[in-house]
Structure formats: C-alpha cells, structure tokens
Amino acid sequence: MIEKVLGGQTETFHELIRPYERSVYMMTLSLLRNEAEAEDAAQETFIKAYRALGRFRAEARFSTWLISIALNEARARLRRKQPALTDSIDDTSEGSVTPAQLTDWREIPSASLERQEVRTLIRRALAELPLAYREVFVLRELEERNVQETADALGITIASVKMRLHRARLMLQKQLAPQLKSVVPTSRRRFPWF
Amino acid sequence: MVLNCRHVWDYISGYLDNTLDAQTRADVEKHLEHCEICSAVLDSTRNILILTADDRVFELPVGYSERLHARLAQAMLEIPLDEPESSA
C-alpha cells in the first residue's frame, strides 16, 4: 500500500492508516491527557506521516514508525506548554516501588469495569504516572507492543523498558488497589490461579 | 534460595510475563504459597493490568475517525509528498 501511495494513488493512504488510528490516539492521549488536544495531535501525526512517507524505511515496522511520530508530536506540544518539562529518569538511581499490601481486593475485573467510577479511577491513575513510565506502560500494556518495538519507538534500551514497565505496574497497583478496594465490594471468590 | 517479600515484589513483573528463570520462578512460587500479602500483591497487580487493558477504559471520541480522514483528505490536497530519498 505504501508503494501505491508513493506511486500516486494517494487515496490508499486512508486505508493504510486505519489499523493504527486507535494506537496513535492512545499514545497522544496518554501523553497530553486532554482529549481535544490528543485528537489534534493524532491528526497532525498522520498528516506528518503522509508527508514523510517517502522517507519511511521498510526495516522498521510501519506501526513503530507512526508511534514515533506521534510521540514526537505529543512531546513537542508538551514542551511548548511546559518548557522546563523534565520528567527525566535516571534508570539506576531510583529505588524500588513498594506495592500496596492489601489482602482483600481481588475483585473480578470484568465485573468491576462495568462501573464508570472504576474507569475514571484507572484513567486518572494512568495520567498521574510520570511521563517516561506512562509511555512504556501504554505501549506495552495497552498497545501490546513487544519489548523490542517499545524500545525502538522510545529510543531506549530493552532493559529500561522492562524496568520502567515493572515500576509503572507497581505504581499503579499501589495507587489503584486501595481505591478499588473502596469502590468495589469485597471479593466473594478467589482467582482460580491460586 | 529463600526469598523475602521485597525480593518477590521485584520479581512480580517477571513472574507475570513468565520471563523468570525456572529456579527463580520456583522460589517465588514457594514464597507465594505461604505469603498472603505477596499473593495479594500479585493478584491485584494482574487484575489492574487486565482492567487497564480493557478497551472500555479508553474509548475513542465519537466521530474521531471521520474527523481524522476529513482533515487528512484536505491536507493531502494541499501537501505534496516528500521525495523518496535517493538512497532508498
């Protein structure tokens, strides 16, 4: 399809990007935390991708390339809003994250999600993750990218992807488990894997 | 090797992703058998991952796709494609 677009059948670009509409929006939303701006950034991402399509290298996955453009677009917008955006992370200096040590929240996820309150808590907790952790979490957990793709998209090492993902998971557990315990009735059954 | 709780927390992601070596996994499981706290941490972490991955948490805005393709169509009329690089 890329060759067709480059060959002049530009309408094919619409079909080319359809599978990635959600991924790009998720990425911009996770960084910008504002739906209207995320949508605008997603649109800009695809326009930039169209303009730069001739420079796409087939050795990269098209999806990874698109995500990289989306990341750059969202980060540029963040920098404009917060010129001193730091959010930098020293992968080796930070200590480990201590999880919430609750023993009484084991609600069934599918039942919990029916509640809008739970969805709101999850979105808020994700939005509050430090940027570097949020990026990795979105790519790995929401977009189900593998470790290598995530590392490629973010320009970091595989070890950093694993470390940041682990911390992001425990940060979310630490924040969400106590809150979910309070909004979800105490579990009536244990999970089958234990 | 006997693991304490803090060690097990460090292995939670590896355990969930099934990337621990066999011995470490066995040590973690041995700890989980008798530690209610760590098994709850594992359960709740896994549950939160299931919850966050659900499409209902982040729904696309109504009309997103239509607006995207409309803007794209307009842009494609106005913007020429970059020339492919000669080394391609």
PDB file of C-alpha atoms in Angstrom:
ATOM      1  CA  MET A   1       0.000   0.000   0.000  1.00  0.00           C
ATOM      2  CA  ILE A   2       2.868   2.332   0.743  1.00  0.00           C
ATOM      3  CA  GLU A   3       4.170   1.881  -2.787  1.00  0.00           C
ATOM      4  CA  LYS A   4       0.741   2.658  -4.173  1.00  0.00           C
ATOM      5  CA  VAL A   5       0.565   5.894  -2.202  1.00  0.00           C
ATOM      6  CA  LEU A   6       4.047   6.890  -3.301  1.00  0.00           C
ATOM      7  CA  GLY A   7       3.141   5.912  -6.846  1.00  0.00           C
ATOM      8  CA  GLY A   8       0.357   8.450  -6.901  1.00  0.00           C
ATOM      9  CA  GLN A   9      -2.635   6.560  -5.533  1.00  0.00           C
ATOM     10  CA  THR A  10      -2.766   8.861  -2.540  1.00  0.00           C
ATOM     11  CA  GLU A  11      -6.270   7.771  -1.541  1.00  0.00           C
ATOM     12  CA  THR A  12      -4.755   4.461  -0.466  1.00  0.00           C
ATOM     13  CA  PHE A  13      -3.206   6.270   2.494  1.00  0.00           C
ATOM     14  CA  HIS A  14      -6.617   6.359   4.156  1.00  0.00           C
ATOM     15  CA  GLU A  15      -6.741   2.571   4.154  1.00  0.00           C
ATOM     16  CA  LEU A  16      -3.099   2.245   5.142  1.00  0.00           C
ATOM     17  CA  ILE A  17      -3.584   4.071   8.410  1.00  0.00           C
ATOM     18  CA  ARG A  18      -6.961   2.711   9.506  1.00  0.00           C
ATOM     19  CA  PRO A  19      -5.499  -0.091  11.668  1.00  0.00           C
ATOM     20  CA  TYR A  20      -3.403   2.441  13.574  1.00  0.00           C
ATOM     21  CA  GLU A  21      -5.948   5.145  14.323  1.00  0.00           C
ATOM     22  CA  ARG A  22      -6.560   3.903  17.842  1.00  0.00           C
ATOM     23  CA  SER A  23      -2.901   3.329  18.681  1.00  0.00           C
ATOM     24  CA  VAL A  24      -1.864   6.814  17.666  1.00  0.00           C
ATOM     25  CA  TYR A  25      -4.712   8.416  19.585  1.00  0.00           C
ATOM     26  CA  MET A  26      -3.935   6.336  22.672  1.00  0.00           C
ATOM     27  CA  MET A  27      -0.351   7.452  22.524  1.00  0.00           C
ATOM     28  CA  THR A  28      -1.134  11.143  22.168  1.00  0.00           C
ATOM     29  CA  LEU A  29      -3.849  10.966  24.821  1.00  0.00           C
ATOM     30  CA  SER A  30      -1.596   9.214  27.288  1.00  0.00           C
ATOM     31  CA  LEU A  31       0.979  11.962  26.951  1.00  0.00           C
ATOM     32  CA  LEU A  32      -1.214  15.016  26.598  1.00  0.00           C
ATOM     33  CA  ARG A  33      -4.023  13.952  28.959  1.00  0.00           C
ATOM     34  CA  ASN A  34      -6.514  16.111  27.087  1.00  0.00           C
ATOM     35  CA  GLU A  35      -8.907  14.572  24.579  1.00  0.00           C
ATOM     36  CA  ALA A  36      -9.223  17.542  22.240  1.00  0.00           C
ATOM     37  CA  GLU A  37      -5.501  18.140  22.078  1.00  0.00           C
ATOM     38  CA  ALA A  38      -4.806  14.429  21.732  1.00  0.00           C
ATOM     39  CA  GLU A  39      -7.133  14.254  18.747  1.00  0.00           C
ATOM     40  CA  ASP A  40      -5.488  17.246  17.131  1.00  0.00           C
ATOM     41  CA  ALA A  41      -2.063  15.731  17.744  1.00  0.00           C
ATOM     42  CA  ALA A  42      -3.216  12.423  16.262  1.00  0.00           C
ATOM     43  CA  GLN A  43      -4.402  14.202  13.135  1.00  0.00           C
ATOM     44  CA  GLU A  44      -1.096  16.026  12.859  1.00  0.00           C
ATOM     45  CA  THR A  45       0.716  12.728  13.286  1.00  0.00           C
ATOM     46  CA  PHE A  46      -0.986  11.188  10.283  1.00  0.00           C
ATOM     47  CA  ILE A  47      -0.513  14.300   8.181  1.00  0.00           C
ATOM     48  CA  LYS A  48       3.192  14.287   9.011  1.00  0.00           C
ATOM     49  CA  ALA A  49       3.379  10.592   8.276  1.00  0.00           C
ATOM     50  CA  TYR A  50       1.780  11.194   4.881  1.00  0.00           C
ATOM     51  CA  ARG A  51       4.207  13.961   4.100  1.00  0.00           C
ATOM     52  CA  ALA A  52       7.199  11.869   5.184  1.00  0.00           C
ATOM     53  CA  LEU A  53       6.077   8.560   3.753  1.00  0.00           C
ATOM     54  CA  GLY A  54       8.804   8.609   1.137  1.00  0.00           C
ATOM     55  CA  ARG A  55      11.367   8.533   3.922  1.00  0.00           C
ATOM     56  CA  PHE A  56       9.855   5.534   5.686  1.00  0.00           C
ATOM     57  CA  ARG A  57      12.349   2.716   5.913  1.00  0.00           C
ATOM     58  CA  ALA A  58      10.900  -0.740   5.452  1.00  0.00           C
ATOM     59  CA  GLU A  59      13.230  -2.227   8.048  1.00  0.00           C
ATOM     60  CA  ALA A  60      11.143  -0.544  10.742  1.00  0.00           C
ATOM     61  CA  ARG A  61       7.583  -1.602  11.355  1.00  0.00           C
ATOM     62  CA  PHE A  62       5.125   0.924   9.996  1.00  0.00           C
ATOM     63  CA  SER A  63       3.294   0.944  13.324  1.00  0.00           C
ATOM     64  CA  THR A  64       6.503   1.678  15.241  1.00  0.00           C
ATOM     65  CA  TRP A  65       7.326   4.470  12.834  1.00  0.00           C
ATOM     66  CA  LEU A  66       3.885   6.004  13.304  1.00  0.00           C
ATOM     67  CA  ILE A  67       4.147   5.754  17.078  1.00  0.00           C
ATOM     68  CA  SER A  68       7.497   7.521  16.955  1.00  0.00           C
ATOM     69  CA  ILE A  69       5.956  10.386  15.009  1.00  0.00           C
ATOM     70  CA  ALA A  70       3.061  10.522  17.483  1.00  0.00           C
ATOM     71  CA  LEU A  71       5.488  10.603  20.394  1.00  0.00           C
ATOM     72  CA  ASN A  72       7.457  13.420  18.850  1.00  0.00           C
ATOM     73  CA  GLU A  73       4.316  15.387  18.120  1.00  0.00           C
ATOM     74  CA  ALA A  74       2.958  14.966  21.647  1.00  0.00           C
ATOM     75  CA  ARG A  75       6.307  15.676  23.294  1.00  0.00           C
ATOM     76  CA  ALA A  76       6.720  18.856  21.226  1.00  0.00           C
ATOM     77  CA  ARG A  77       3.316  20.028  22.401  1.00  0.00           C
ATOM     78  CA  LEU A  78       4.209  19.235  25.987  1.00  0.00           C
ATOM     79  CA  ARG A  79       7.428  21.203  25.672  1.00  0.00           C
ATOM     80  CA  ARG A  80       5.536  24.192  24.320  1.00  0.00           C
ATOM     81  CA  LYS A  81       3.233  24.061  27.331  1.00  0.00           C
ATOM     82  CA  GLN A  82       5.952  23.232  29.851  1.00  0.00           C
ATOM     83  CA  PRO A  83       9.303  24.389  28.516  1.00  0.00           C
ATOM     84  CA  ALA A  84      11.033  23.036  31.605  1.00  0.00           C
ATOM     85  CA  LEU A  85       9.479  19.629  31.181  1.00  0.00           C
ATOM     86  CA  THR A  86      11.885  17.398  32.957  1.00  0.00           C
ATOM     87  CA  ASP A  87      10.310  14.108  33.864  1.00  0.00           C
ATOM     88  CA  SER A  88      13.714  12.697  33.219  1.00  0.00           C
ATOM     89  CA  ILE A  89      14.520   9.417  34.777  1.00  0.00           C
ATOM     90  CA  ASP A  90      17.776   8.013  35.900  1.00  0.00           C
ATOM     91  CA  ASP A  91      17.185   4.335  35.446  1.00  0.00           C
ATOM     92  CA  THR A  92      19.703   3.307  38.040  1.00  0.00           C
ATOM     93  CA  SER A  93      19.268   5.791  40.832  1.00  0.00           C
ATOM     94  CA  GLU A  94      15.638   5.300  41.720  1.00  0.00           C
ATOM     95  CA  GLY A  95      14.726   2.860  44.413  1.00  0.00           C
ATOM     96  CA  SER A  96      12.217   0.105  44.104  1.00  0.00           C
ATOM     97  CA  VAL A  97       8.497   0.743  44.339  1.00  0.00           C
ATOM     98  CA  THR A  98       6.692  -0.706  47.306  1.00  0.00           C
ATOM     99  CA  PRO A  99       3.294  -2.107  46.375  1.00  0.00           C
ATOM    100  CA  ALA A 100       0.082  -1.693  48.320  1.00  0.00           C
ATOM    101  CA  GLN A 101      -0.029  -4.571  50.731  1.00  0.00           C
ATOM    102  CA  LEU A 102      -3.727  -5.283  50.801  1.00  0.00           C
ATOM    103  CA  THR A 103      -5.110  -8.738  51.059  1.00  0.00           C
ATOM    104  CA  ASP A 104      -8.763  -8.007  50.453  1.00  0.00           C
ATOM    105  CA  TRP A 105      -9.122  -6.581  46.960  1.00  0.00           C
ATOM    106  CA  ARG A 106      -9.434  -9.377  44.461  1.00  0.00           C
ATOM    107  CA  GLU A 107     -12.471  -8.289  42.533  1.00  0.00           C
ATOM    108  CA  ILE A 108     -13.303  -9.854  39.194  1.00  0.00           C
ATOM    109  CA  PRO A 109     -12.016  -7.345  36.604  1.00  0.00           C
ATOM    110  CA  SER A 110     -14.766  -7.697  34.021  1.00  0.00           C
ATOM    111  CA  ALA A 111     -17.410  -7.052  36.653  1.00  0.00           C
ATOM    112  CA  SER A 112     -15.518  -4.070  38.060  1.00  0.00           C
ATOM    113  CA  LEU A 113     -15.209  -2.374  34.701  1.00  0.00           C
ATOM    114  CA  GLU A 114     -18.925  -2.024  34.321  1.00  0.00           C
ATOM    115  CA  ARG A 115     -18.647   0.797  36.811  1.00  0.00           C
ATOM    116  CA  GLN A 116     -17.823   4.203  35.356  1.00  0.00           C
ATOM    117  CA  GLU A 117     -16.261   5.153  38.667  1.00  0.00           C
ATOM    118  CA  VAL A 118     -13.671   2.411  38.238  1.00  0.00           C
ATOM    119  CA  ARG A 119     -12.836   3.509  34.702  1.00  0.00           C
ATOM    120  CA  THR A 120     -12.362   7.068  35.901  1.00  0.00           C
ATOM    121  CA  LEU A 121     -10.015   5.934  38.666  1.00  0.00           C
ATOM    122  CA  ILE A 122      -7.940   3.935  36.196  1.00  0.00           C
ATOM    123  CA  ARG A 123      -7.665   6.794  33.701  1.00  0.00           C
ATOM    124  CA  ARG A 124      -6.666   9.181  36.463  1.00  0.00           C
ATOM    125  CA  ALA A 125      -4.053   6.807  37.861  1.00  0.00           C
ATOM    126  CA  LEU A 126      -2.533   6.314  34.426  1.00  0.00           C
ATOM    127  CA  ALA A 127      -2.490  10.032  33.771  1.00  0.00           C
ATOM    128  CA  GLU A 128      -0.596  10.566  37.004  1.00  0.00           C
ATOM    129  CA  LEU A 129       2.221   8.191  36.153  1.00  0.00           C
ATOM    130  CA  PRO A 130       5.480  10.003  35.368  1.00  0.00           C
ATOM    131  CA  LEU A 131       5.778  10.536  31.627  1.00  0.00           C
ATOM    132  CA  ALA A 132       8.544   8.021  30.991  1.00  0.00           C
ATOM    133  CA  TYR A 133       6.635   5.279  32.788  1.00  0.00           C
ATOM    134  CA  ARG A 134       3.365   6.230  31.125  1.00  0.00           C
ATOM    135  CA  GLU A 135       4.884   5.933  27.655  1.00  0.00           C
ATOM    136  CA  VAL A 136       6.197   2.460  28.329  1.00  0.00           C
ATOM    137  CA  PHE A 137       3.037   1.303  30.044  1.00  0.00           C
ATOM    138  CA  VAL A 138       0.814   2.459  27.185  1.00  0.00           C
ATOM    139  CA  LEU A 139       2.952   0.792  24.547  1.00  0.00           C
ATOM    140  CA  ARG A 140       3.376  -2.493  26.423  1.00  0.00           C
ATOM    141  CA  GLU A 141       0.076  -2.930  28.229  1.00  0.00           C
ATOM    142  CA  LEU A 142      -2.464  -1.026  26.191  1.00  0.00           C
ATOM    143  CA  GLU A 143      -0.963  -1.345  22.740  1.00  0.00           C
ATOM    144  CA  GLU A 144       0.571  -4.746  23.387  1.00  0.00           C
ATOM    145  CA  ARG A 145       3.816  -3.872  21.661  1.00  0.00           C
ATOM    146  CA  ASN A 146       6.625  -6.262  22.356  1.00  0.00           C
ATOM    147  CA  VAL A 147       9.690  -5.192  24.296  1.00  0.00           C
ATOM    148  CA  GLN A 148      11.815  -4.599  21.206  1.00  0.00           C
ATOM    149  CA  GLU A 149       9.190  -2.474  19.447  1.00  0.00           C
ATOM    150  CA  THR A 150       8.696  -0.444  22.593  1.00  0.00           C
ATOM    151  CA  ALA A 151      12.404   0.132  22.931  1.00  0.00           C
ATOM    152  CA  ASP A 152      12.640   1.126  19.258  1.00  0.00           C
ATOM    153  CA  ALA A 153       9.710   3.542  19.445  1.00  0.00           C
ATOM    154  CA  LEU A 154      11.054   5.256  22.550  1.00  0.00           C
ATOM    155  CA  GLY A 155      14.732   5.087  21.680  1.00  0.00           C
ATOM    156  CA  ILE A 156      15.638   3.368  24.952  1.00  0.00           C
ATOM    157  CA  THR A 157      17.177   0.028  25.842  1.00  0.00           C
ATOM    158  CA  ILE A 158      15.263  -3.180  26.391  1.00  0.00           C
ATOM    159  CA  ALA A 159      16.471  -3.195  29.996  1.00  0.00           C
ATOM    160  CA  SER A 160      14.981   0.265  30.507  1.00  0.00           C
ATOM    161  CA  VAL A 161      11.685  -0.855  29.004  1.00  0.00           C
ATOM    162  CA  LYS A 162      11.491  -3.760  31.446  1.00  0.00           C
ATOM    163  CA  MET A 163      12.495  -1.683  34.437  1.00  0.00           C
ATOM    164  CA  ARG A 164      10.100   1.155  33.662  1.00  0.00           C
ATOM    165  CA  LEU A 165       7.252  -1.244  32.970  1.00  0.00           C
ATOM    166  CA  HIS A 166       7.803  -3.006  36.281  1.00  0.00           C
ATOM    167  CA  ARG A 167       7.804   0.260  38.200  1.00  0.00           C
ATOM    168  CA  ALA A 168       4.773   1.537  36.323  1.00  0.00           C
ATOM    169  CA  ARG A 169       2.847  -1.611  37.171  1.00  0.00           C
ATOM    170  CA  LEU A 170       3.694  -1.407  40.856  1.00  0.00           C
ATOM    171  CA  MET A 171       2.938   2.327  40.956  1.00  0.00           C
ATOM    172  CA  LEU A 172      -0.492   1.639  39.516  1.00  0.00           C
ATOM    173  CA  GLN A 173      -1.031  -1.237  41.915  1.00  0.00           C
ATOM    174  CA  LYS A 174      -0.002   0.944  44.824  1.00  0.00           C
ATOM    175  CA  GLN A 175      -2.355   3.724  43.819  1.00  0.00           C
ATOM    176  CA  LEU A 176      -5.276   1.748  42.485  1.00  0.00           C
ATOM    177  CA  ALA A 177      -5.574  -1.248  44.774  1.00  0.00           C
ATOM    178  CA  PRO A 178      -6.619   0.784  47.837  1.00  0.00           C
ATOM    179  CA  GLN A 179      -9.006   2.918  45.758  1.00  0.00           C
ATOM    180  CA  LEU A 180     -10.547  -0.036  44.015  1.00  0.00           C
ATOM    181  CA  LYS A 181     -10.928  -1.744  47.349  1.00  0.00           C
ATOM    182  CA  SER A 182     -13.130   1.141  48.431  1.00  0.00           C
ATOM    183  CA  VAL A 183     -15.330   1.293  45.329  1.00  0.00           C
ATOM    184  CA  VAL A 184     -15.639  -2.382  44.582  1.00  0.00           C
ATOM    185  CA  PRO A 185     -17.387  -4.738  47.000  1.00  0.00           C
ATOM    186  CA  THR A 186     -15.129  -7.140  48.809  1.00  0.00           C
ATOM    187  CA  SER A 187     -14.432 -10.130  46.652  1.00  0.00           C
ATOM    188  CA  ARG A 188     -16.531 -13.162  47.141  1.00  0.00           C
ATOM    189  CA  ARG A 189     -14.206 -15.593  45.486  1.00  0.00           C
ATOM    190  CA  ARG A 190     -10.551 -16.068  44.827  1.00  0.00           C
ATOM    191  CA  PHE A 191      -8.967 -16.325  41.438  1.00  0.00           C
ATOM    192  CA  PRO A 192      -8.529 -19.764  40.004  1.00  0.00           C
ATOM    193  CA  TRP A 193      -4.793 -19.479  39.583  1.00  0.00           C
ATOM    194  CA  PHE A 194      -4.276 -19.560  43.351  1.00  0.00           C
TER     195      PHE A 194
ATOM    196  CA  MET B   1      17.013 -19.744  47.777  1.00  0.00           C
ATOM    197  CA  VAL B   2      14.570 -18.346  50.328  1.00  0.00           C
ATOM    198  CA  LEU B   3      13.134 -15.041  49.146  1.00  0.00           C
ATOM    199  CA  ASN B   4      11.721 -12.331  51.352  1.00  0.00           C
ATOM    200  CA  CYS B   5       8.724 -10.218  50.351  1.00  0.00           C
ATOM    201  CA  ARG B   6      10.778  -7.373  48.911  1.00  0.00           C
ATOM    202  CA  HIS B   7      12.619  -9.765  46.621  1.00  0.00           C
ATOM    203  CA  VAL B   8       9.309 -11.163  45.447  1.00  0.00           C
ATOM    204  CA  TRP B   9       7.964  -7.701  44.654  1.00  0.00           C
ATOM    205  CA  ASP B  10      10.983  -7.151  42.425  1.00  0.00           C
ATOM    206  CA  TYR B  11      10.061 -10.309  40.545  1.00  0.00           C
ATOM    207  CA  ILE B  12       6.350  -9.564  40.134  1.00  0.00           C
ATOM    208  CA  SER B  13       6.667  -8.350  36.534  1.00  0.00           C
ATOM    209  CA  GLY B  14       8.970 -11.168  35.538  1.00  0.00           C
ATOM    210  CA  TYR B  15       6.550 -13.612  37.075  1.00  0.00           C
ATOM    211  CA  LEU B  16       3.569 -12.111  35.251  1.00  0.00           C
ATOM    212  CA  ASP B  17       5.482 -12.030  31.961  1.00  0.00           C
ATOM    213  CA  ASN B  18       6.859 -15.525  32.505  1.00  0.00           C
ATOM    214  CA  THR B  19      10.410 -14.344  31.962  1.00  0.00           C
ATOM    215  CA  LEU B  20      11.947 -15.623  35.197  1.00  0.00           C
ATOM    216  CA  ASP B  21      14.363 -18.499  35.048  1.00  0.00           C
ATOM    217  CA  ALA B  22      12.980 -21.782  36.326  1.00  0.00           C
ATOM    218  CA  GLN B  23      14.735 -21.680  39.692  1.00  0.00           C
ATOM    219  CA  THR B  24      13.669 -18.107  40.480  1.00  0.00           C
ATOM    220  CA  ARG B  25      10.114 -18.859  39.442  1.00  0.00           C
ATOM    221  CA  ALA B  26      10.084 -21.880  41.728  1.00  0.00           C
ATOM    222  CA  ASP B  27      11.458 -19.773  44.604  1.00  0.00           C
ATOM    223  CA  VAL B  28       8.800 -17.121  44.022  1.00  0.00           C
ATOM    224  CA  GLU B  29       6.050 -19.716  43.941  1.00  0.00           C
ATOM    225  CA  LYS B  30       7.316 -21.281  47.131  1.00  0.00           C
ATOM    226  CA  HIS B  31       7.094 -17.893  48.820  1.00  0.00           C
ATOM    227  CA  LEU B  32       3.629 -17.234  47.407  1.00  0.00           C
ATOM    228  CA  GLU B  33       2.344 -20.491  48.836  1.00  0.00           C
ATOM    229  CA  HIS B  34       2.618 -19.202  52.366  1.00  0.00           C
ATOM    230  CA  CYS B  35       2.577 -15.399  51.949  1.00  0.00           C
ATOM    231  CA  GLU B  36      -0.890 -13.923  51.768  1.00  0.00           C
ATOM    232  CA  ILE B  37       0.474 -10.394  51.280  1.00  0.00           C
ATOM    233  CA  CYS B  38       2.588 -11.237  48.239  1.00  0.00           C
ATOM    234  CA  SER B  39      -0.048 -13.394  46.621  1.00  0.00           C
ATOM    235  CA  ALA B  40      -2.474 -10.482  47.022  1.00  0.00           C
ATOM    236  CA  VAL B  41       0.061  -8.078  45.515  1.00  0.00           C
ATOM    237  CA  LEU B  42       0.445 -10.416  42.564  1.00  0.00           C
ATOM    238  CA  ASP B  43      -3.326 -10.847  42.189  1.00  0.00           C
ATOM    239  CA  SER B  44      -4.095  -7.172  42.398  1.00  0.00           C
ATOM    240  CA  THR B  45      -1.291  -6.214  40.000  1.00  0.00           C
ATOM    241  CA  ARG B  46      -2.516  -8.751  37.485  1.00  0.00           C
ATOM    242  CA  ASN B  47      -6.092  -7.563  37.900  1.00  0.00           C
ATOM    243  CA  ILE B  48      -5.115  -3.948  37.378  1.00  0.00           C
ATOM    244  CA  LEU B  49      -3.344  -4.884  34.145  1.00  0.00           C
ATOM    245  CA  ILE B  50      -6.494  -6.646  32.985  1.00  0.00           C
ATOM    246  CA  LEU B  51      -8.582  -3.628  33.898  1.00  0.00           C
ATOM    247  CA  THR B  52      -6.319  -1.069  32.238  1.00  0.00           C
ATOM    248  CA  ALA B  53      -6.118  -3.086  29.017  1.00  0.00           C
ATOM    249  CA  ASP B  54      -9.878  -3.099  28.583  1.00  0.00           C
ATOM    250  CA  ASP B  55     -10.997  -1.038  25.598  1.00  0.00           C
ATOM    251  CA  ARG B  56     -13.785   0.460  27.688  1.00  0.00           C
ATOM    252  CA  VAL B  57     -11.273   2.391  29.779  1.00  0.00           C
ATOM    253  CA  PHE B  58     -10.155   4.459  26.811  1.00  0.00           C
ATOM    254  CA  GLU B  59     -12.839   4.823  24.199  1.00  0.00           C
ATOM    255  CA  LEU B  60     -12.198   6.779  21.035  1.00  0.00           C
ATOM    256  CA  PRO B  61     -14.076  10.081  20.871  1.00  0.00           C
ATOM    257  CA  VAL B  62     -17.283   9.891  18.864  1.00  0.00           C
ATOM    258  CA  GLY B  63     -16.558  10.895  15.273  1.00  0.00           C
ATOM    259  CA  TYR B  64     -12.788  10.717  15.714  1.00  0.00           C
ATOM    260  CA  SER B  65     -12.183   8.612  12.636  1.00  0.00           C
ATOM    261  CA  GLU B  66     -14.444  10.704  10.430  1.00  0.00           C
ATOM    262  CA  ARG B  67     -12.802  13.942  11.506  1.00  0.00           C
ATOM    263  CA  LEU B  68      -9.354  12.434  11.043  1.00  0.00           C
ATOM    264  CA  HIS B  69      -9.979  11.302   7.481  1.00  0.00           C
ATOM    265  CA  ALA B  70     -11.696  14.549   6.550  1.00  0.00           C
ATOM    266  CA  ARG B  71      -8.724  16.583   7.757  1.00  0.00           C
ATOM    267  CA  LEU B  72      -6.340  14.179   6.128  1.00  0.00           C
ATOM    268  CA  ALA B  73      -8.157  14.422   2.799  1.00  0.00           C
ATOM    269  CA  GLN B  74      -7.898  18.196   2.962  1.00  0.00           C
ATOM    270  CA  ALA B  75      -4.219  18.052   3.879  1.00  0.00           C
ATOM    271  CA  MET B  76      -3.453  15.609   1.109  1.00  0.00           C
ATOM    272  CA  LEU B  77      -4.802  18.086  -1.413  1.00  0.00           C
ATOM    273  CA  GLU B  78      -2.522  20.783  -0.081  1.00  0.00           C
ATOM    274  CA  ILE B  79       0.629  18.924   0.834  1.00  0.00           C
ATOM    275  CA  PRO B  80       2.963  17.310  -1.651  1.00  0.00           C
ATOM    276  CA  LEU B  81       4.657  14.101  -0.600  1.00  0.00           C
ATOM    277  CA  ASP B  82       8.315  14.417   0.249  1.00  0.00           C
ATOM    278  CA  GLU B  83      10.541  12.980  -2.422  1.00  0.00           C
ATOM    279  CA  PRO B  84      11.773   9.499  -1.529  1.00  0.00           C
ATOM    280  CA  GLU B  85      15.430   9.652  -0.522  1.00  0.00           C
ATOM    281  CA  SER B  86      17.743   8.636  -3.305  1.00  0.00           C
ATOM    282  CA  SER B  87      19.455   6.051  -1.117  1.00  0.00           C
ATOM    283  CA  ALA B  88      16.167   4.192  -0.628  1.00  0.00           C
TER     284      ALA B  88
END
